[in-house]
């Protein structure tokens, strides 16, 4: 069965610290997609990144970076030099199969990140 | 380009009533998905519509239903409301089969 685990419920850091959000997934499919979304207090889920199971290349986008390791079924997210605006709940999600299934996401419980000035 | 628009933002209903939530996808997007978010269960998939046809359905009772119109706008209906239906209902759309979901701000439903 598919499952996404975000073991860290809440993390609190001081501005400019680096922080890593962990995500571990379970799936029997060889083809799947992994996602990260950010949910600020306004409620909207903001898409951050998507990775398919055939692309283990890590990605960096500004202060954000993602580490995908199939060997450990993990897709971790690191924020470098955190800022107060990074405070939000972050969700990791999984969809199995090809593109058509990406409307049906399995979400983790989320990690609430608080960045203090 | 306008994002996904959900109306209303807040809704208060009484147990036993029914409710309809509305979602307008991003212009040009033909696929709409609905999710329920609660503190206990987290984010759970309700259903997905594409070109007016339900393509996938999550594990929710038949009281939860939806539909999609020819202009891709979607509505979600919950009948015989229960206290446990209190949640944030999120709608999302995507442009193609290989596109990620883009979410709206949600409708917060409170059942008293």
PDB file of C-alpha atoms in Angstrom:
ATOM      1  CA  UNK A   1       0.000   0.000   0.000  1.00  0.00           C
ATOM      2  CA  UNK A   2       1.172   3.521  -0.656  1.00  0.00           C
ATOM      3  CA  UNK A   3       2.088   5.720   2.256  1.00  0.00           C
ATOM      4  CA  UNK A   4       3.969   8.936   2.977  1.00  0.00           C
ATOM      5  CA  UNK A   5       5.540   9.562   6.360  1.00  0.00           C
ATOM      6  CA  UNK A   6       6.729  12.916   7.607  1.00  0.00           C
ATOM      7  CA  UNK A   7       8.060  12.088  11.039  1.00  0.00           C
ATOM      8  CA  UNK A   8       8.693  15.682  12.065  1.00  0.00           C
ATOM      9  CA  UNK A   9       5.431  17.234  13.191  1.00  0.00           C
ATOM     10  CA  UNK A  10       6.866  20.635  14.075  1.00  0.00           C
ATOM     11  CA  UNK A  11      10.244  22.276  13.649  1.00  0.00           C
ATOM     12  CA  UNK A  12      11.306  25.627  15.029  1.00  0.00           C
ATOM     13  CA  UNK A  13      14.464  27.393  13.862  1.00  0.00           C
ATOM     14  CA  UNK A  14      15.973  30.823  14.060  1.00  0.00           C
ATOM     15  CA  UNK A  15      16.287  32.870  10.903  1.00  0.00           C
ATOM     16  CA  UNK A  16      19.330  32.026   8.736  1.00  0.00           C
ATOM     17  CA  UNK A  17      19.562  28.497  10.057  1.00  0.00           C
ATOM     18  CA  UNK A  18      19.422  25.612   7.587  1.00  0.00           C
ATOM     19  CA  UNK A  19      16.595  23.140   8.055  1.00  0.00           C
ATOM     20  CA  UNK A  20      15.809  19.750   6.496  1.00  0.00           C
ATOM     21  CA  UNK A  21      12.311  18.327   6.282  1.00  0.00           C
ATOM     22  CA  UNK A  22      12.197  14.555   6.033  1.00  0.00           C
ATOM     23  CA  UNK A  23       9.891  12.499   3.835  1.00  0.00           C
ATOM     24  CA  UNK A  24       9.784   8.705   3.561  1.00  0.00           C
ATOM     25  CA  UNK A  25       7.428   6.961   1.164  1.00  0.00           C
ATOM     26  CA  UNK A  26       6.149   3.471   0.497  1.00  0.00           C
ATOM     27  CA  UNK A  27       4.936   2.195  -2.841  1.00  0.00           C
ATOM     28  CA  UNK A  28       4.926  -1.042  -4.811  1.00  0.00           C
ATOM     29  CA  UNK A  29       4.895   0.728  -8.145  1.00  0.00           C
ATOM     30  CA  UNK A  30       8.073   1.234 -10.105  1.00  0.00           C
ATOM     31  CA  UNK A  31       6.580   4.343 -11.692  1.00  0.00           C
ATOM     32  CA  UNK A  32       5.542   7.082  -9.323  1.00  0.00           C
ATOM     33  CA  UNK A  33       5.837  10.797  -8.645  1.00  0.00           C
ATOM     34  CA  UNK A  34       6.855  12.654  -5.526  1.00  0.00           C
ATOM     35  CA  UNK A  35       5.866  16.202  -4.662  1.00  0.00           C
ATOM     36  CA  UNK A  36       6.420  18.905  -2.098  1.00  0.00           C
ATOM     37  CA  UNK A  37       3.782  21.516  -1.352  1.00  0.00           C
ATOM     38  CA  UNK A  38       3.826  24.504   0.993  1.00  0.00           C
ATOM     39  CA  UNK A  39       0.711  25.613   2.874  1.00  0.00           C
ATOM     40  CA  UNK A  40       0.901  29.125   4.346  1.00  0.00           C
ATOM     41  CA  UNK A  41      -1.753  30.319   6.821  1.00  0.00           C
ATOM     42  CA  UNK A  42      -3.954  31.448   3.900  1.00  0.00           C
ATOM     43  CA  UNK A  43      -4.668  27.760   3.244  1.00  0.00           C
ATOM     44  CA  UNK A  44      -3.647  27.464  -0.384  1.00  0.00           C
ATOM     45  CA  UNK A  45      -1.282  24.606  -1.181  1.00  0.00           C
ATOM     46  CA  UNK A  46       1.621  25.972  -3.202  1.00  0.00           C
ATOM     47  CA  UNK A  47       3.401  23.555  -5.537  1.00  0.00           C
ATOM     48  CA  UNK A  48       7.170  23.473  -4.981  1.00  0.00           C
ATOM     49  CA  UNK A  49       8.578  20.508  -6.858  1.00  0.00           C
ATOM     50  CA  UNK A  50       7.781  17.214  -8.551  1.00  0.00           C
ATOM     51  CA  UNK A  51      10.110  14.282  -9.166  1.00  0.00           C
ATOM     52  CA  UNK A  52       9.397  11.070 -11.057  1.00  0.00           C
ATOM     53  CA  UNK A  53      10.763   7.727  -9.965  1.00  0.00           C
ATOM     54  CA  UNK A  54      13.214   7.543 -12.856  1.00  0.00           C
ATOM     55  CA  UNK A  55      14.934  10.801 -12.035  1.00  0.00           C
ATOM     56  CA  UNK A  56      17.048  10.644  -8.903  1.00  0.00           C
ATOM     57  CA  UNK A  57      18.958  13.792  -9.707  1.00  0.00           C
ATOM     58  CA  UNK A  58      18.910  16.219  -6.821  1.00  0.00           C
ATOM     59  CA  UNK A  59      17.575  19.685  -7.495  1.00  0.00           C
ATOM     60  CA  UNK A  60      18.380  23.134  -6.219  1.00  0.00           C
ATOM     61  CA  UNK A  61      16.174  26.167  -6.631  1.00  0.00           C
ATOM     62  CA  UNK A  62      17.525  29.220  -4.863  1.00  0.00           C
ATOM     63  CA  UNK A  63      17.535  28.475  -1.140  1.00  0.00           C
ATOM     64  CA  UNK A  64      15.578  25.262  -1.656  1.00  0.00           C
ATOM     65  CA  UNK A  65      17.088  21.878  -2.438  1.00  0.00           C
ATOM     66  CA  UNK A  66      15.705  18.366  -2.652  1.00  0.00           C
ATOM     67  CA  UNK A  67      17.446  15.045  -2.120  1.00  0.00           C
ATOM     68  CA  UNK A  68      15.745  12.017  -3.696  1.00  0.00           C
ATOM     69  CA  UNK A  69      17.133   8.611  -2.729  1.00  0.00           C
ATOM     70  CA  UNK A  70      15.299   5.519  -3.972  1.00  0.00           C
ATOM     71  CA  UNK A  71      17.552   3.243  -1.926  1.00  0.00           C
ATOM     72  CA  UNK A  72      16.088   4.669   1.282  1.00  0.00           C
ATOM     73  CA  UNK A  73      12.694   5.688  -0.186  1.00  0.00           C
ATOM     74  CA  UNK A  74      13.275   9.246   0.894  1.00  0.00           C
ATOM     75  CA  UNK A  75      12.664  12.627  -0.659  1.00  0.00           C
ATOM     76  CA  UNK A  76      14.015  15.223   1.748  1.00  0.00           C
ATOM     77  CA  UNK A  77      13.707  18.986   1.455  1.00  0.00           C
ATOM     78  CA  UNK A  78      16.321  21.443   2.705  1.00  0.00           C
ATOM     79  CA  UNK A  79      15.896  25.174   3.152  1.00  0.00           C
ATOM     80  CA  UNK A  80      19.186  27.021   3.370  1.00  0.00           C
ATOM     81  CA  UNK A  81      19.421  30.273   5.328  1.00  0.00           C
ATOM     82  CA  UNK A  82      15.777  30.112   6.400  1.00  0.00           C
ATOM     83  CA  UNK A  83      13.647  33.238   6.491  1.00  0.00           C
ATOM     84  CA  UNK A  84      10.517  34.176   8.412  1.00  0.00           C
ATOM     85  CA  UNK A  85       8.527  33.939   5.169  1.00  0.00           C
ATOM     86  CA  UNK A  86       9.374  30.226   5.035  1.00  0.00           C
ATOM     87  CA  UNK A  87       7.102  29.641   8.024  1.00  0.00           C
ATOM     88  CA  UNK A  88       4.338  27.313   6.820  1.00  0.00           C
ATOM     89  CA  UNK A  89       3.231  23.702   6.817  1.00  0.00           C
ATOM     90  CA  UNK A  90       5.083  21.614   4.262  1.00  0.00           C
ATOM     91  CA  UNK A  91       3.587  18.502   2.733  1.00  0.00           C
ATOM     92  CA  UNK A  92       5.249  15.667   0.903  1.00  0.00           C
ATOM     93  CA  UNK A  93       3.002  13.693  -1.462  1.00  0.00           C
ATOM     94  CA  UNK A  94       3.077  10.625  -3.697  1.00  0.00           C
ATOM     95  CA  UNK A  95       1.141   9.544  -6.770  1.00  0.00           C
ATOM     96  CA  UNK A  96       1.517   6.129  -8.313  1.00  0.00           C
ATOM     97  CA  UNK A  97       1.471   5.195 -11.965  1.00  0.00           C
ATOM     98  CA  UNK A  98       1.792   7.443 -14.953  1.00  0.00           C
ATOM     99  CA  UNK A  99       0.765  11.037 -15.436  1.00  0.00           C
ATOM    100  CA  UNK A 100      -2.949  10.460 -15.390  1.00  0.00           C
ATOM    101  CA  UNK A 101      -2.892   9.508 -11.749  1.00  0.00           C
ATOM    102  CA  UNK A 102      -1.306  12.746 -10.603  1.00  0.00           C
ATOM    103  CA  UNK A 103      -4.713  14.123  -9.676  1.00  0.00           C
ATOM    104  CA  UNK A 104      -4.831  11.596  -6.841  1.00  0.00           C
ATOM    105  CA  UNK A 105      -2.126  12.402  -4.349  1.00  0.00           C
ATOM    106  CA  UNK A 106      -1.291  10.601  -1.126  1.00  0.00           C
ATOM    107  CA  UNK A 107      -0.134  13.227   1.349  1.00  0.00           C
ATOM    108  CA  UNK A 108       1.983  12.978   4.444  1.00  0.00           C
ATOM    109  CA  UNK A 109       0.712  14.581   7.653  1.00  0.00           C
ATOM    110  CA  UNK A 110       2.847  17.652   7.089  1.00  0.00           C
ATOM    111  CA  UNK A 111       5.642  19.379   8.969  1.00  0.00           C
ATOM    112  CA  UNK A 112       4.933  22.761  10.513  1.00  0.00           C
ATOM    113  CA  UNK A 113       8.011  24.972  10.175  1.00  0.00           C
ATOM    114  CA  UNK A 114       8.328  28.075  12.315  1.00  0.00           C
ATOM    115  CA  UNK A 115      11.175  30.436  11.545  1.00  0.00           C
ATOM    116  CA  UNK A 116      11.765  33.002  14.261  1.00  0.00           C
ATOM    117  CA  UNK A 117      13.507  36.310  13.656  1.00  0.00           C
TER     118      UNK A 117
ATOM    119  CA  UNK B   1      -3.611  34.211 -15.136  1.00  0.00           C
ATOM    120  CA  UNK B   2      -6.099  33.808 -12.319  1.00  0.00           C
ATOM    121  CA  UNK B   3      -5.568  30.886  -9.987  1.00  0.00           C
ATOM    122  CA  UNK B   4      -8.041  28.295  -8.804  1.00  0.00           C
ATOM    123  CA  UNK B   5     -11.035  30.057  -7.266  1.00  0.00           C
ATOM    124  CA  UNK B   6     -13.201  28.475  -4.619  1.00  0.00           C
ATOM    125  CA  UNK B   7     -16.439  29.868  -3.263  1.00  0.00           C
ATOM    126  CA  UNK B   8     -17.502  30.475  -0.621  1.00  0.00           C
ATOM    127  CA  UNK B   9     -14.429  30.814   1.600  1.00  0.00           C
ATOM    128  CA  UNK B  10     -16.344  30.042   4.779  1.00  0.00           C
ATOM    129  CA  UNK B  11     -19.556  28.182   5.399  1.00  0.00           C
ATOM    130  CA  UNK B  12     -21.463  27.240   8.528  1.00  0.00           C
ATOM    131  CA  UNK B  13     -24.109  24.548   8.282  1.00  0.00           C
ATOM    132  CA  UNK B  14     -26.193  22.502  10.666  1.00  0.00           C
ATOM    133  CA  UNK B  15     -26.011  18.744  10.984  1.00  0.00           C
ATOM    134  CA  UNK B  16     -28.378  17.054   8.543  1.00  0.00           C
ATOM    135  CA  UNK B  17     -28.275  19.840   5.976  1.00  0.00           C
ATOM    136  CA  UNK B  18     -26.595  19.615   2.616  1.00  0.00           C
ATOM    137  CA  UNK B  19     -23.991  21.908   1.100  1.00  0.00           C
ATOM    138  CA  UNK B  20     -22.572  22.706  -2.330  1.00  0.00           C
ATOM    139  CA  UNK B  21     -19.081  24.043  -2.843  1.00  0.00           C
ATOM    140  CA  UNK B  22     -17.875  25.600  -6.058  1.00  0.00           C
ATOM    141  CA  UNK B  23     -14.528  25.583  -7.827  1.00  0.00           C
ATOM    142  CA  UNK B  24     -13.353  27.438 -10.921  1.00  0.00           C
ATOM    143  CA  UNK B  25     -10.108  25.989 -12.286  1.00  0.00           C
ATOM    144  CA  UNK B  26      -7.295  27.906 -13.886  1.00  0.00           C
ATOM    145  CA  UNK B  27      -8.300  28.955 -17.371  1.00  0.00           C
ATOM    146  CA  UNK B  28      -7.594  26.155 -19.826  1.00  0.00           C
ATOM    147  CA  UNK B  29      -7.366  23.455 -17.166  1.00  0.00           C
ATOM    148  CA  UNK B  30      -9.759  20.577 -17.747  1.00  0.00           C
ATOM    149  CA  UNK B  31      -8.971  18.399 -14.740  1.00  0.00           C
ATOM    150  CA  UNK B  32     -10.274  19.218 -11.273  1.00  0.00           C
ATOM    151  CA  UNK B  33      -9.550  17.325  -8.050  1.00  0.00           C
ATOM    152  CA  UNK B  34     -11.095  17.751  -4.622  1.00  0.00           C
ATOM    153  CA  UNK B  35      -9.456  17.110  -1.255  1.00  0.00           C
ATOM    154  CA  UNK B  36     -10.632  17.206   2.343  1.00  0.00           C
ATOM    155  CA  UNK B  37      -8.249  18.458   5.025  1.00  0.00           C
ATOM    156  CA  UNK B  38      -8.886  17.794   8.716  1.00  0.00           C
ATOM    157  CA  UNK B  39      -6.543  17.949  11.724  1.00  0.00           C
ATOM    158  CA  UNK B  40      -7.026  14.249  12.396  1.00  0.00           C
ATOM    159  CA  UNK B  41      -6.941  12.670   8.954  1.00  0.00           C
ATOM    160  CA  UNK B  42      -4.868  15.249   7.115  1.00  0.00           C
ATOM    161  CA  UNK B  43      -5.302  15.713   3.390  1.00  0.00           C
ATOM    162  CA  UNK B  44      -7.450  13.078   1.721  1.00  0.00           C
ATOM    163  CA  UNK B  45      -8.409  12.705  -1.915  1.00  0.00           C
ATOM    164  CA  UNK B  46     -12.120  12.905  -2.651  1.00  0.00           C
ATOM    165  CA  UNK B  47     -12.437  12.688  -6.431  1.00  0.00           C
ATOM    166  CA  UNK B  48     -11.125  13.897  -9.751  1.00  0.00           C
ATOM    167  CA  UNK B  49     -13.031  15.048 -12.803  1.00  0.00           C
ATOM    168  CA  UNK B  50     -11.827  15.401 -16.333  1.00  0.00           C
ATOM    169  CA  UNK B  51     -13.999  16.637 -19.195  1.00  0.00           C
ATOM    170  CA  UNK B  52     -17.161  16.246 -17.108  1.00  0.00           C
ATOM    171  CA  UNK B  53     -16.378  12.616 -16.189  1.00  0.00           C
ATOM    172  CA  UNK B  54     -15.339  11.352 -12.789  1.00  0.00           C
ATOM    173  CA  UNK B  55     -12.008   9.679 -13.288  1.00  0.00           C
ATOM    174  CA  UNK B  56     -11.004   8.696  -9.760  1.00  0.00           C
ATOM    175  CA  UNK B  57     -12.749   8.512  -6.433  1.00  0.00           C
ATOM    176  CA  UNK B  58     -11.347   8.342  -2.934  1.00  0.00           C
ATOM    177  CA  UNK B  59     -12.644   6.359  -0.013  1.00  0.00           C
ATOM    178  CA  UNK B  60     -15.543   8.548   1.077  1.00  0.00           C
ATOM    179  CA  UNK B  61     -19.209   7.688   1.597  1.00  0.00           C
ATOM    180  CA  UNK B  62     -21.795   8.307  -1.085  1.00  0.00           C
ATOM    181  CA  UNK B  63     -22.917  11.472   0.706  1.00  0.00           C
ATOM    182  CA  UNK B  64     -19.977  13.119  -1.024  1.00  0.00           C
ATOM    183  CA  UNK B  65     -20.561  13.734  -4.693  1.00  0.00           C
ATOM    184  CA  UNK B  66     -19.355  16.055  -7.371  1.00  0.00           C
ATOM    185  CA  UNK B  67     -19.764  17.087 -10.927  1.00  0.00           C
ATOM    186  CA  UNK B  68     -17.994  19.066 -13.590  1.00  0.00           C
ATOM    187  CA  UNK B  69     -19.540  21.331 -16.165  1.00  0.00           C
ATOM    188  CA  UNK B  70     -18.616  21.868 -19.799  1.00  0.00           C
ATOM    189  CA  UNK B  71     -16.637  24.996 -18.854  1.00  0.00           C
ATOM    190  CA  UNK B  72     -14.565  22.832 -16.446  1.00  0.00           C
ATOM    191  CA  UNK B  73     -16.021  24.466 -13.352  1.00  0.00           C
ATOM    192  CA  UNK B  74     -16.763  21.915 -10.675  1.00  0.00           C
ATOM    193  CA  UNK B  75     -19.085  21.580  -7.732  1.00  0.00           C
ATOM    194  CA  UNK B  76     -18.899  19.311  -4.742  1.00  0.00           C
ATOM    195  CA  UNK B  77     -21.964  18.358  -2.748  1.00  0.00           C
ATOM    196  CA  UNK B  78     -22.204  16.852   0.703  1.00  0.00           C
ATOM    197  CA  UNK B  79     -25.626  15.651   1.825  1.00  0.00           C
ATOM    198  CA  UNK B  80     -26.838  14.886   5.337  1.00  0.00           C
ATOM    199  CA  UNK B  81     -23.970  16.714   6.948  1.00  0.00           C
ATOM    200  CA  UNK B  82     -22.269  15.234   9.989  1.00  0.00           C
ATOM    201  CA  UNK B  83     -20.115  16.979  12.564  1.00  0.00           C
ATOM    202  CA  UNK B  84     -17.094  15.101  11.193  1.00  0.00           C
ATOM    203  CA  UNK B  85     -17.526  16.763   7.820  1.00  0.00           C
ATOM    204  CA  UNK B  86     -16.158  19.979   9.278  1.00  0.00           C
ATOM    205  CA  UNK B  87     -12.980  20.532   7.290  1.00  0.00           C
ATOM    206  CA  UNK B  88     -11.119  22.627   4.780  1.00  0.00           C
ATOM    207  CA  UNK B  89     -12.142  21.504   1.295  1.00  0.00           C
ATOM    208  CA  UNK B  90      -9.514  22.148  -1.321  1.00  0.00           C
ATOM    209  CA  UNK B  91      -9.968  22.136  -5.041  1.00  0.00           C
ATOM    210  CA  UNK B  92      -7.085  21.797  -7.484  1.00  0.00           C
ATOM    211  CA  UNK B  93      -6.723  21.859 -11.231  1.00  0.00           C
ATOM    212  CA  UNK B  94      -4.107  20.830 -13.752  1.00  0.00           C
ATOM    213  CA  UNK B  95      -3.623  21.610 -17.384  1.00  0.00           C
ATOM    214  CA  UNK B  96      -2.426  18.322 -18.831  1.00  0.00           C
ATOM    215  CA  UNK B  97      -2.010  14.681 -17.836  1.00  0.00           C
ATOM    216  CA  UNK B  98       1.577  15.370 -16.900  1.00  0.00           C
ATOM    217  CA  UNK B  99       1.033  18.570 -14.958  1.00  0.00           C
ATOM    218  CA  UNK B 100       1.112  18.945 -11.181  1.00  0.00           C
ATOM    219  CA  UNK B 101      -1.938  20.110  -9.268  1.00  0.00           C
ATOM    220  CA  UNK B 102      -2.472  23.780  -8.499  1.00  0.00           C
ATOM    221  CA  UNK B 103      -4.671  24.393  -5.487  1.00  0.00           C
ATOM    222  CA  UNK B 104      -7.172  27.045  -4.494  1.00  0.00           C
ATOM    223  CA  UNK B 105      -7.503  28.682  -1.064  1.00  0.00           C
ATOM    224  CA  UNK B 106     -10.179  26.246  -0.008  1.00  0.00           C
ATOM    225  CA  UNK B 107     -13.628  26.444   1.550  1.00  0.00           C
ATOM    226  CA  UNK B 108     -13.738  26.063   5.310  1.00  0.00           C
ATOM    227  CA  UNK B 109     -16.911  24.214   6.256  1.00  0.00           C
ATOM    228  CA  UNK B 110     -18.097  24.136   9.838  1.00  0.00           C
ATOM    229  CA  UNK B 111     -20.933  21.794  10.768  1.00  0.00           C
ATOM    230  CA  UNK B 112     -22.695  22.548  14.061  1.00  0.00           C
TER     231      UNK B 112
END
